[in-house]
Short mmCIF file of C-alpha atoms in Angstrom, two decimals:
data_model
loop_
_atom_site.label_atom_id
_atom_site.label_comp_id
_atom_site.label_asym_id
_atom_site.label_seq_id
_atom_site.Cartn_x
_atom_site.Cartn_y
_atom_site.Cartn_z
CA UNK A 273 -0.24 -0.03 0.88
CA UNK A 274 1.68 3.04 -1.48
CA UNK A 275 2.00 5.69 1.57
CA UNK A 276 0.74 9.89 1.59
CA UNK A 277 3.67 12.17 1.36
CA UNK A 278 1.76 13.73 4.10
CA UNK A 279 1.90 10.27 6.46
CA UNK A 280 5.52 10.33 5.57
CA UNK A 281 6.38 13.74 6.24
CA UNK A 282 4.41 13.44 9.33
CA UNK A 283 7.00 9.67 10.52
CA UNK A 284 9.76 12.08 9.68
CA UNK A 285 9.27 14.26 11.86
CA UNK A 286 8.26 12.36 14.62
CA UNK A 287 11.18 10.11 14.23
CA UNK A 288 13.59 13.57 14.50
CA UNK A 289 12.18 14.45 17.52
CA UNK A 290 11.82 11.12 18.94
CA UNK A 291 15.76 10.35 17.51
CA UNK A 292 17.09 14.60 18.77
CA UNK A 293 15.12 14.01 22.57
CA UNK A 294 17.26 10.56 23.16
CA UNK A 295 20.63 12.76 22.30
CA UNK A 296 19.34 14.57 24.97
CA UNK A 297 18.28 12.21 27.46
CA UNK A 298 22.22 10.23 26.53
CA UNK A 299 23.43 13.44 27.64
CA UNK A 300 22.39 13.15 31.09
CA UNK A 301 25.31 10.63 31.44
CA UNK A 302 27.62 13.21 30.63
CA UNK A 303 25.74 14.79 32.90
CA UNK A 304 25.76 12.39 35.57
CA UNK A 305 29.49 12.02 35.36
CA UNK A 306 29.93 15.80 35.78
CA UNK A 307 27.80 15.53 39.91
CA UNK A 308 29.28 12.45 40.50
CA UNK A 309 32.93 13.17 40.36
CA UNK A 310 32.89 16.53 41.70
CA UNK A 311 30.50 15.00 44.57
CA UNK A 312 32.97 12.40 45.67
CA UNK A 313 37.00 13.14 47.14
CA UNK A 314 39.74 13.77 44.98
CA UNK A 315 40.95 10.75 45.17
CA UNK A 316 38.22 8.30 43.90
CA UNK A 317 37.24 10.80 40.57
CA UNK A 318 38.84 8.28 38.08
CA UNK A 319 36.97 5.73 40.62
CA UNK A 320 32.80 7.26 39.65
CA UNK A 321 33.44 8.19 36.22
CA UNK A 322 34.80 4.73 34.53
CA UNK A 323 31.58 3.60 36.94
CA UNK A 324 29.58 5.99 34.64
CA UNK A 325 31.39 5.67 31.25
CA UNK A 326 30.46 1.44 32.28
CA UNK A 327 27.15 2.32 33.16
CA UNK A 328 26.35 3.53 29.21
CA UNK A 329 28.43 0.04 27.66
CA UNK A 330 27.31 -3.01 30.21
CA UNK A 331 23.93 -0.80 29.76
CA UNK A 332 23.60 -0.56 26.31
CA UNK A 333 24.85 -4.84 25.89
CA UNK A 334 22.54 -6.07 28.15
CA UNK A 335 19.53 -3.44 27.20
CA UNK A 336 20.51 -4.79 23.34
CA UNK A 337 19.94 -9.10 24.22
CA UNK A 338 17.38 -9.15 26.66
CA UNK A 339 15.40 -4.73 28.34
CA UNK A 340 14.01 -3.83 25.50
CA UNK A 341 11.97 -7.71 25.23
CA UNK A 342 11.91 -7.43 28.71
CA UNK A 343 10.23 -4.49 28.58
CA UNK A 344 7.83 -4.24 25.03
CA UNK A 345 8.57 -7.69 24.04
CA UNK A 346 4.58 -8.76 22.21
CA UNK A 347 3.15 -11.10 20.64
CA UNK A 348 1.56 -14.57 21.40
CA UNK A 349 3.39 -14.68 24.79
CA UNK A 350 2.31 -11.69 25.30
CA UNK A 351 1.20 -11.06 29.68
CA UNK A 352 0.71 -7.80 31.88
CA UNK A 353 4.19 -8.57 33.86
CA UNK A 354 7.25 -9.49 31.57
CA UNK A 355 8.01 -9.49 26.99
CA UNK A 356 8.43 -11.79 25.96
CA UNK A 357 9.71 -10.96 21.99
CA UNK A 358 12.40 -8.36 20.53
CA UNK A 359 15.19 -10.45 22.00
CA UNK A 360 18.10 -8.93 20.34
CA UNK A 361 16.10 -6.71 18.46
CA UNK A 362 14.92 -9.85 16.43
CA UNK A 363 11.57 -8.81 14.24
CA UNK A 364 13.00 -4.83 14.69
CA UNK A 365 11.64 -2.63 13.32
CA UNK A 366 8.01 -4.08 13.52
CA UNK A 367 4.43 -2.36 13.80
CA UNK A 368 4.71 -1.24 17.43
CA UNK A 369 8.34 -0.31 17.71
CA UNK A 370 11.63 1.28 15.55
CA UNK A 371 15.26 1.80 15.85
CA UNK A 372 14.88 5.09 16.94
CA UNK A 373 12.34 4.11 20.13
CA UNK A 374 14.56 1.63 21.12
CA UNK A 375 17.82 4.74 21.59
CA UNK A 376 15.12 6.05 23.17
CA UNK A 377 14.14 3.61 25.46
CA UNK A 378 18.39 3.07 25.20
CA UNK A 379 18.81 6.38 27.28
CA UNK A 380 16.47 5.55 30.45
CA UNK A 381 17.71 2.11 31.17
CA UNK A 382 21.54 3.44 31.44
CA UNK A 383 20.23 6.23 33.67
CA UNK A 384 18.79 3.65 35.91
CA UNK A 385 22.46 2.17 36.48
CA UNK A 386 23.72 5.34 37.09
CA UNK A 387 21.88 6.67 39.94
CA UNK A 388 22.18 3.18 42.09
CA UNK A 389 25.83 3.44 41.49
CA UNK A 390 26.26 7.19 42.86
CA UNK A 391 24.60 5.67 46.04
CA UNK A 392 27.91 3.66 46.55
CA UNK A 393 30.06 5.28 45.47
CA UNK A 394 33.95 5.22 48.33
CA UNK A 395 33.92 2.06 48.64
CA UNK A 396 32.51 -0.74 46.17
CA UNK A 397 35.04 -2.93 43.65
CA UNK A 398 35.16 -2.55 39.76
CA UNK A 399 33.93 -6.17 39.85
CA UNK A 400 31.17 -5.52 41.33
CA UNK A 401 29.78 -2.11 38.73
CA UNK A 402 29.72 -4.91 35.88
CA UNK A 403 27.62 -7.16 38.08
CA UNK A 404 24.95 -5.07 39.45
CA UNK A 405 25.03 -2.68 37.04
CA UNK A 406 23.83 -5.70 33.38
CA UNK A 407 22.09 -7.06 36.29
CA UNK A 408 19.94 -4.54 36.22
CA UNK A 409 19.32 -3.26 33.51
CA UNK A 410 18.65 -6.03 31.58
CA UNK A 411 16.24 -7.36 33.73
CA UNK A 412 15.05 -5.38 37.00
CA UNK A 413 14.73 -2.36 34.91
CA UNK A 414 12.55 -3.21 31.94
CA UNK A 415 9.82 -5.62 34.23
CA UNK A 416 9.06 -2.38 35.43
CA UNK A 417 8.73 -0.40 32.31
CA UNK A 418 6.78 -2.99 31.37
CA UNK A 419 4.30 -2.78 34.13
CA UNK A 420 3.85 1.09 33.22
CA UNK A 421 4.88 1.31 29.69
CA UNK A 422 4.11 -1.60 27.27
CA UNK A 423 0.90 -1.59 25.79
CA UNK A 424 -0.13 -4.55 27.82
CA UNK A 425 1.33 -3.81 31.09
CA UNK A 426 -0.84 -4.03 34.18
CA UNK A 427 -0.53 -0.70 35.33
CA UNK A 428 -0.32 1.14 31.91
CA UNK A 429 -3.22 3.91 32.35
CA UNK A 430 -3.35 3.31 28.43
CA UNK A 431 -4.15 -0.79 28.63
CA UNK A 432 -7.56 -2.84 27.79
CA UNK A 433 -7.40 -3.06 31.13
CA UNK A 434 -7.19 0.06 34.35
CA UNK A 435 -6.86 -1.05 36.75
CA UNK A 436 -8.46 0.41 39.21
CA UNK A 437 -10.26 2.15 36.18
CA UNK A 438 -6.87 3.95 36.09
CA UNK A 439 -3.89 2.55 35.32
CA UNK A 440 -0.48 4.43 36.53
CA UNK A 441 0.16 7.86 35.81
CA UNK A 442 3.81 8.01 35.46
CA UNK A 443 4.49 9.25 32.81
CA UNK A 444 8.23 10.13 32.28
CA UNK A 445 9.41 7.64 34.86
CA UNK A 446 9.12 9.25 38.40
CA UNK A 447 8.71 5.47 39.30
CA UNK A 448 9.81 3.70 36.47
CA UNK A 449 13.42 4.66 35.99
CA UNK A 450 13.72 7.38 39.60
CA UNK A 451 12.10 5.23 41.84
CA UNK A 452 14.30 1.98 40.83
CA UNK A 453 17.61 2.86 40.74
CA UNK A 454 16.82 5.11 44.15
CA UNK A 455 15.65 1.18 45.94
CA UNK A 456 18.72 -0.34 44.76
CA UNK A 457 21.15 2.05 45.81
CA UNK A 458 19.68 2.04 49.21
CA UNK A 459 20.34 -1.84 49.46
CA UNK A 460 23.58 -1.43 48.45
CA UNK A 461 24.29 1.15 50.54
CA UNK A 462 22.67 -0.79 53.28
CA UNK A 463 24.27 -4.19 52.58
CA UNK A 464 27.92 -2.52 52.26
CA UNK A 465 27.78 0.33 55.02
CA UNK A 466 29.01 3.40 55.59
CA UNK A 467 32.20 4.98 54.06
CA UNK A 468 35.28 4.74 56.56
CA UNK A 469 35.49 8.13 58.23
CA UNK A 470 32.13 9.28 57.44
CA UNK A 471 30.51 7.87 61.14
CA UNK A 472 33.38 9.32 64.39
CA UNK A 473 33.35 6.80 67.73
CA UNK A 474 30.35 8.59 69.06
CA UNK A 475 28.04 7.88 66.21
CA UNK A 476 28.13 11.42 65.10
CA UNK A 477 28.51 12.42 61.55
CA UNK A 478 31.17 13.57 60.17
CA UNK A 479 31.55 15.90 56.51
CA UNK A 480 32.84 13.87 53.60
CA UNK A 481 31.81 16.86 51.32
CA UNK A 482 32.95 16.38 48.01
CA UNK A 483 35.90 17.65 46.05
CA UNK A 484 34.69 19.85 43.62
CA UNK A 485 31.57 22.58 42.86
CA UNK A 486 32.74 22.87 39.49
CA UNK A 487 31.47 19.56 38.44
CA UNK A 488 28.35 19.61 40.38
CA UNK A 489 26.93 22.39 39.00
CA UNK A 490 27.98 22.02 35.77
CA UNK A 491 26.59 18.33 36.03
CA UNK A 492 23.10 19.48 37.75
CA UNK A 493 22.62 21.82 34.35
CA UNK A 494 24.01 19.79 32.17
CA UNK A 495 20.95 17.28 33.13
CA UNK A 496 17.84 20.29 33.78
CA UNK A 497 18.97 20.30 29.95
CA UNK A 498 18.33 16.95 28.79
CA UNK A 499 15.36 16.44 31.19
CA UNK A 500 13.51 18.56 28.58
CA UNK A 501 13.84 14.93 26.51
CA UNK A 502 14.08 13.59 29.28
CA UNK A 503 9.56 14.15 29.31
CA UNK A 504 8.67 16.38 27.06
CA UNK A 505 10.18 13.85 25.14
CA UNK A 506 8.24 10.85 25.82
CA UNK A 507 5.67 11.61 24.10
CA UNK A 508 7.56 9.89 21.79
CA UNK A 509 5.59 12.30 18.18
CA UNK A 510 5.16 15.39 18.57
CA UNK A 511 2.60 15.41 15.61
CA UNK A 512 -0.97 14.64 17.20
CA UNK A 513 -3.39 16.63 16.65
CA UNK A 514 -6.49 16.69 18.78
CA UNK A 515 -9.68 15.86 17.40
CA UNK A 516 -12.22 19.24 17.42
CA UNK A 517 -9.39 21.88 17.54
CA UNK A 518 -7.46 23.46 14.71
CA UNK A 519 -4.36 24.62 17.00
CA UNK A 520 -3.30 21.91 20.00
CA UNK A 521 -1.89 18.80 19.52
CA UNK A 522 1.17 16.90 21.31
CA UNK A 523 2.87 20.13 20.55
CA UNK A 524 1.03 21.72 22.77
CA UNK A 525 1.66 19.34 25.10
CA UNK A 526 4.97 19.40 24.62
CA UNK A 527 6.38 22.65 25.53
CA UNK A 528 3.93 21.75 28.33
CA UNK A 529 4.91 19.16 30.08
CA UNK A 530 8.88 21.41 29.19
CA UNK A 531 7.25 24.16 31.30
CA UNK A 532 6.41 22.65 34.48
CA UNK A 533 9.46 20.66 34.57
CA UNK A 534 10.96 23.52 34.43
CA UNK A 535 8.86 25.26 37.50
CA UNK A 536 9.51 22.19 40.10
CA UNK A 537 13.18 22.15 39.67
CA UNK A 538 13.05 25.55 40.26
CA UNK A 539 10.46 25.66 42.86
CA UNK A 540 13.28 22.59 44.63
CA UNK A 541 16.16 24.19 44.43
CA UNK A 542 14.44 27.81 46.01
CA UNK A 543 13.04 25.92 48.85
CA UNK A 544 16.38 23.79 49.70
CA UNK A 545 18.36 27.54 49.49
CA UNK A 546 16.05 29.10 51.53
CA UNK A 547 15.39 25.71 54.14
CA UNK A 548 19.32 24.59 53.62
CA UNK A 549 21.08 28.66 55.09
CA UNK A 550 17.51 28.25 58.42
CA UNK A 551 19.62 25.09 59.63
CA UNK A 552 23.46 24.66 58.21
CA UNK A 553 23.85 28.61 57.77
CA UNK A 554 25.17 29.19 55.16
CA UNK A 555 24.38 28.91 51.09
CA UNK A 556 24.92 26.63 50.38
CA UNK A 557 25.46 26.07 46.48
CA UNK A 558 25.96 21.71 46.63
CA UNK A 559 22.64 21.51 48.93
CA UNK A 560 20.54 23.75 45.87
CA UNK A 561 22.16 21.69 43.75
CA UNK A 562 20.01 18.88 44.28
CA UNK A 563 17.31 20.66 45.72
CA UNK A 564 17.62 21.22 41.15
CA UNK A 565 17.59 17.26 40.98
CA UNK A 566 14.51 16.84 42.67
CA UNK A 567 12.18 18.41 42.19
CA UNK A 568 12.63 17.64 39.13
CA UNK A 569 12.82 14.01 39.37
CA UNK A 570 9.29 14.20 41.53
CA UNK A 571 7.91 16.40 38.30
CA UNK A 572 8.86 13.77 35.87
CA UNK A 573 5.69 11.95 36.71
CA UNK A 574 2.78 14.56 35.83
CA UNK A 575 4.79 16.99 33.88
CA UNK A 576 1.95 15.91 30.99
CA UNK A 577 -1.30 16.36 33.23
CA UNK A 578 0.10 19.27 35.94
CA UNK A 579 -1.50 22.63 35.88
CA UNK A 580 1.40 25.46 35.63
CA UNK A 581 1.04 26.31 40.14
CA UNK A 582 0.91 22.29 41.03
CA UNK A 583 4.26 21.83 38.71
CA UNK A 584 5.29 25.18 41.85
CA UNK A 585 3.52 22.79 44.09
CA UNK A 586 5.92 19.61 43.61
CA UNK A 587 8.91 21.57 43.59
CA UNK A 588 7.73 22.77 47.67
CA UNK A 589 7.80 19.32 48.61
CA UNK A 590 10.08 18.02 46.73
CA UNK A 591 12.05 20.31 48.62
CA UNK A 592 10.77 19.32 51.64
CA UNK A 593 10.56 15.24 51.47
CA UNK A 594 14.82 15.67 50.38
CA UNK A 595 15.49 17.41 52.92
CA UNK A 596 13.75 15.49 56.05
CA UNK A 597 14.55 12.13 54.18
CA UNK A 598 18.87 13.54 54.28
CA UNK A 599 18.76 13.71 58.65
CA UNK A 600 16.53 11.08 58.84
CA UNK A 601 19.20 9.11 56.72
CA UNK A 602 22.64 10.66 59.03
CA UNK A 603 20.16 10.48 62.54
CA UNK A 604 20.31 6.31 60.34
CA UNK A 605 23.78 6.54 60.04
CA UNK A 606 23.33 6.06 56.51
CA UNK A 607 25.18 7.17 54.40
CA UNK A 608 25.17 7.60 49.93
CA UNK A 609 27.95 10.22 49.22
CA UNK A 610 25.06 11.47 46.33
CA UNK A 611 21.82 11.18 48.63
CA UNK A 612 20.71 9.23 44.87
CA UNK A 613 18.28 7.23 47.70
CA UNK A 614 16.88 10.12 48.57
CA UNK A 615 17.33 12.11 45.97
CA UNK A 616 15.80 9.99 43.04
CA UNK A 617 13.97 7.52 45.88
CA UNK A 618 12.28 10.10 47.89
CA UNK A 619 11.28 12.39 45.85
CA UNK A 620 10.89 10.12 42.73
CA UNK A 621 8.05 8.95 45.36
CA UNK A 622 6.37 11.67 46.06
CA UNK A 623 5.91 12.50 42.60
CA UNK A 624 3.58 9.85 41.83
CA UNK A 625 1.68 10.04 44.93
CA UNK A 626 1.36 13.68 43.39
CA UNK A 627 -0.38 12.54 40.08
CA UNK A 628 -3.19 10.67 42.30
CA UNK A 629 -3.55 14.40 43.21
CA UNK A 630 -3.21 16.92 41.17
CA UNK A 631 -3.65 15.59 37.10
CA UNK A 632 -6.26 17.86 35.37
CA UNK A 633 -8.66 15.42 33.56
CA UNK A 634 -8.43 17.26 29.93
CA UNK A 635 -4.53 16.61 30.21
CA UNK A 636 -4.57 13.35 30.71
CA UNK A 637 -7.27 12.94 27.83
CA UNK A 638 -4.75 14.54 25.70
CA UNK A 639 -1.74 12.17 27.17
CA UNK A 640 -2.79 9.40 26.66
CA UNK A 641 -6.31 8.86 24.46
CA UNK A 642 -5.18 11.82 22.23
CA UNK A 643 -7.67 14.84 22.96
CA UNK A 644 -10.54 12.31 22.09
CA UNK A 645 -14.24 14.82 22.81
CA UNK A 646 -16.12 12.51 25.41
CA UNK A 647 -14.11 10.60 26.72
CA UNK A 648 -13.83 10.46 31.08
CA UNK A 649 -11.35 9.12 33.13
CA UNK A 650 -9.84 9.30 36.40
CA UNK A 651 -7.64 12.36 37.40
CA UNK A 652 -6.53 14.28 40.62
CA UNK A 653 -8.08 13.25 43.82
CA UNK A 654 -7.62 17.25 44.73
CA UNK A 655 -9.04 18.09 42.16
CA UNK A 656 -12.35 16.03 41.77
CA UNK A 657 -11.07 13.07 40.37
CA UNK A 658 -12.03 10.79 43.19
CA UNK A 659 -9.91 8.00 43.88
CA UNK A 660 -8.82 5.70 41.01
CA UNK A 661 -6.25 7.30 40.69
CA UNK A 662 -4.18 7.89 43.59
CA UNK A 663 -4.87 4.76 44.36
CA UNK A 664 -3.17 3.18 41.00
CA UNK A 665 -0.16 5.37 41.64
CA UNK A 666 0.41 4.23 45.58
CA UNK A 667 0.26 0.54 44.35
CA UNK A 668 2.72 1.73 41.31
CA UNK A 669 5.08 2.49 44.76
CA UNK A 670 4.42 -0.05 46.94
CA UNK A 671 5.76 -2.36 43.92
CA UNK A 672 8.17 -0.80 43.06
CA UNK A 673 9.92 -0.73 46.15
CA UNK A 674 8.68 -4.57 46.98
CA UNK A 675 10.79 -5.57 43.09
CA UNK A 676 13.49 -3.82 43.56
CA UNK A 677 14.03 -4.81 47.66
CA UNK A 678 13.98 -8.98 46.52
CA UNK A 679 16.18 -9.11 43.67
CA UNK A 680 18.24 -6.16 43.73
CA UNK A 681 18.88 -6.75 47.86
CA UNK A 682 19.63 -10.48 47.79
CA UNK A 683 21.63 -9.30 44.50
CA UNK A 684 23.49 -6.66 46.72
CA UNK A 685 23.83 -9.35 49.84
CA UNK A 686 25.51 -12.63 47.41
CA UNK A 687 28.11 -10.24 46.58
CA UNK A 688 28.73 -9.34 49.69
CA UNK A 689 29.05 -12.99 50.72
CA UNK A 690 31.20 -13.60 48.44
CA UNK A 691 33.41 -10.41 49.22
CA UNK A 692 33.24 -8.81 45.91
CA UNK A 693 31.01 -5.51 47.25
CA UNK A 694 33.08 -3.40 48.72
CA UNK A 695 36.55 -2.91 48.68
CA UNK A 696 39.26 -3.77 52.27
CA UNK A 697 39.31 -0.44 54.61
CA UNK A 698 42.96 -0.05 53.50
CA UNK A 699 42.10 0.50 50.08
CA UNK A 700 39.47 3.37 50.90
CA UNK A 701 41.75 5.12 52.57
CA UNK A 702 44.07 5.66 49.92
CA UNK A 703 41.52 6.13 47.80
CA UNK A 704 39.88 3.70 44.66
CA UNK A 705 42.29 5.60 41.84
CA UNK A 706 45.39 4.72 43.10
CA UNK A 707 44.20 1.26 44.72
CA UNK A 708 41.83 -0.36 41.98
CA UNK A 709 43.49 1.95 38.75
CA UNK A 710 46.89 2.73 38.51
CA UNK A 711 46.65 6.54 39.56
CA UNK A 712 44.90 9.51 40.28
CA UNK A 713 43.00 11.00 38.03
CA UNK A 714 44.55 14.78 38.99
CA UNK A 715 48.72 14.99 38.49
CA UNK A 716 48.57 17.50 41.63
CA UNK A 717 47.26 16.10 44.32
CA UNK A 718 46.74 16.72 47.68
CA UNK A 719 43.99 15.98 49.08
CA UNK A 720 45.61 13.92 52.17
CA UNK A 721 49.65 12.86 52.51
CA UNK A 722 49.53 9.62 50.55
CA UNK A 723 51.74 7.74 47.72
CA UNK A 724 51.38 9.75 44.07
CA UNK A 725 52.02 6.62 42.23
CA UNK A 726 50.30 3.37 41.30
CA UNK A 727 53.53 1.60 42.34
CA UNK A 728 54.45 3.52 45.51
CA UNK A 729 51.09 1.93 46.20
CA UNK A 730 52.34 -0.92 46.27
CA UNK A 731 55.44 -1.23 47.35
CA UNK A 732 53.54 -0.05 51.09
CA UNK A 733 51.30 -2.40 50.35
CA UNK A 734 54.12 -5.23 50.37
CA UNK A 735 55.63 -3.42 53.75
CA UNK A 736 52.72 -3.70 55.99
#
């Protein structure tokens, strides 16, 4: 059947839009790398940079071989829990998916492992990164993605059988991406324990600030830039017009989504700025950067279905969640160098709940029913939409936490028992760069006294 030139042009523009969004999301890997590098001590910079590269390269193969199939595979054996088709991209392109869609979803998948890496930074054996990154990207994350984003997933808000008549709205992944990565990091950090010296003999926290605020700020702005592909790009298609409207379509929703993303992150940054000023007595750039990211994480679920004013509410409470969870973490002697579990896990969970409270019916229909007239469906509880949506949101939060806990928890515990999870105290004190990677990231390294070359480190080891 011959395709009209209008259809060809529309498909081409939609493909370009999706590919460009994929490139933006991939830029977030650079943002993660800069943020992580600046947030650790100088003696561990090379290690954390390498783990970010490993997350991308290992995740690429894992997602190609298994992950995409588990997430989006359909076919005769399809089911609401896990996909069963498209292993190693067999039968791609298909009537449902093409290579551009795979690339976009791959960029999401490798971001999950980057989140988890931050929680266990500065004390983890490099081989452990290889294992958990492959497993998380190839199996744990794709199963959750199938539940929420696959057309036959049991939580999908556009499936034929809607949970509570609604399905769970997690448009760009507050739960699917961020909560998964945050809970995985939580278990890794709990099983490993705090870094050497993080708490003194009396149990009081000892500050271990990152060594480079410049890299943290640079990473934050790169992540902000990439989030414009993460959230607006999740429409997948931009040339979709709404019925009975000559001037509205996905292109208007894309713009609104970018605005809500910006407002939430900005609000969270401001609240964190003043909140931390009241708590610690000074203006802290690093805390503000994490606050901004917490606002982005929270709005990622409902960015396409809420009004701009609601995004400000989202960002305000996201900052409160982050500040509160950081205080609880210190009281419980929990050590997460990048606050990844608190930021991505806590703010991701809040984002899902927020969507269930503030989603607007008109925007929900535009996003999941292409704006079809006459369609009704549950929406935000605070806007009069009933309990269906908020119920589905709560189910997603609980289910993700349970799934990641029963998969990643035992994996980290097994690595711990096999003695391939945490490095020795001597190696940790010397720094992972010199003990595992042959030298420091910087030529002029003066953070603390120690061996300056890998050969010096080996000689000290022989003498001890």
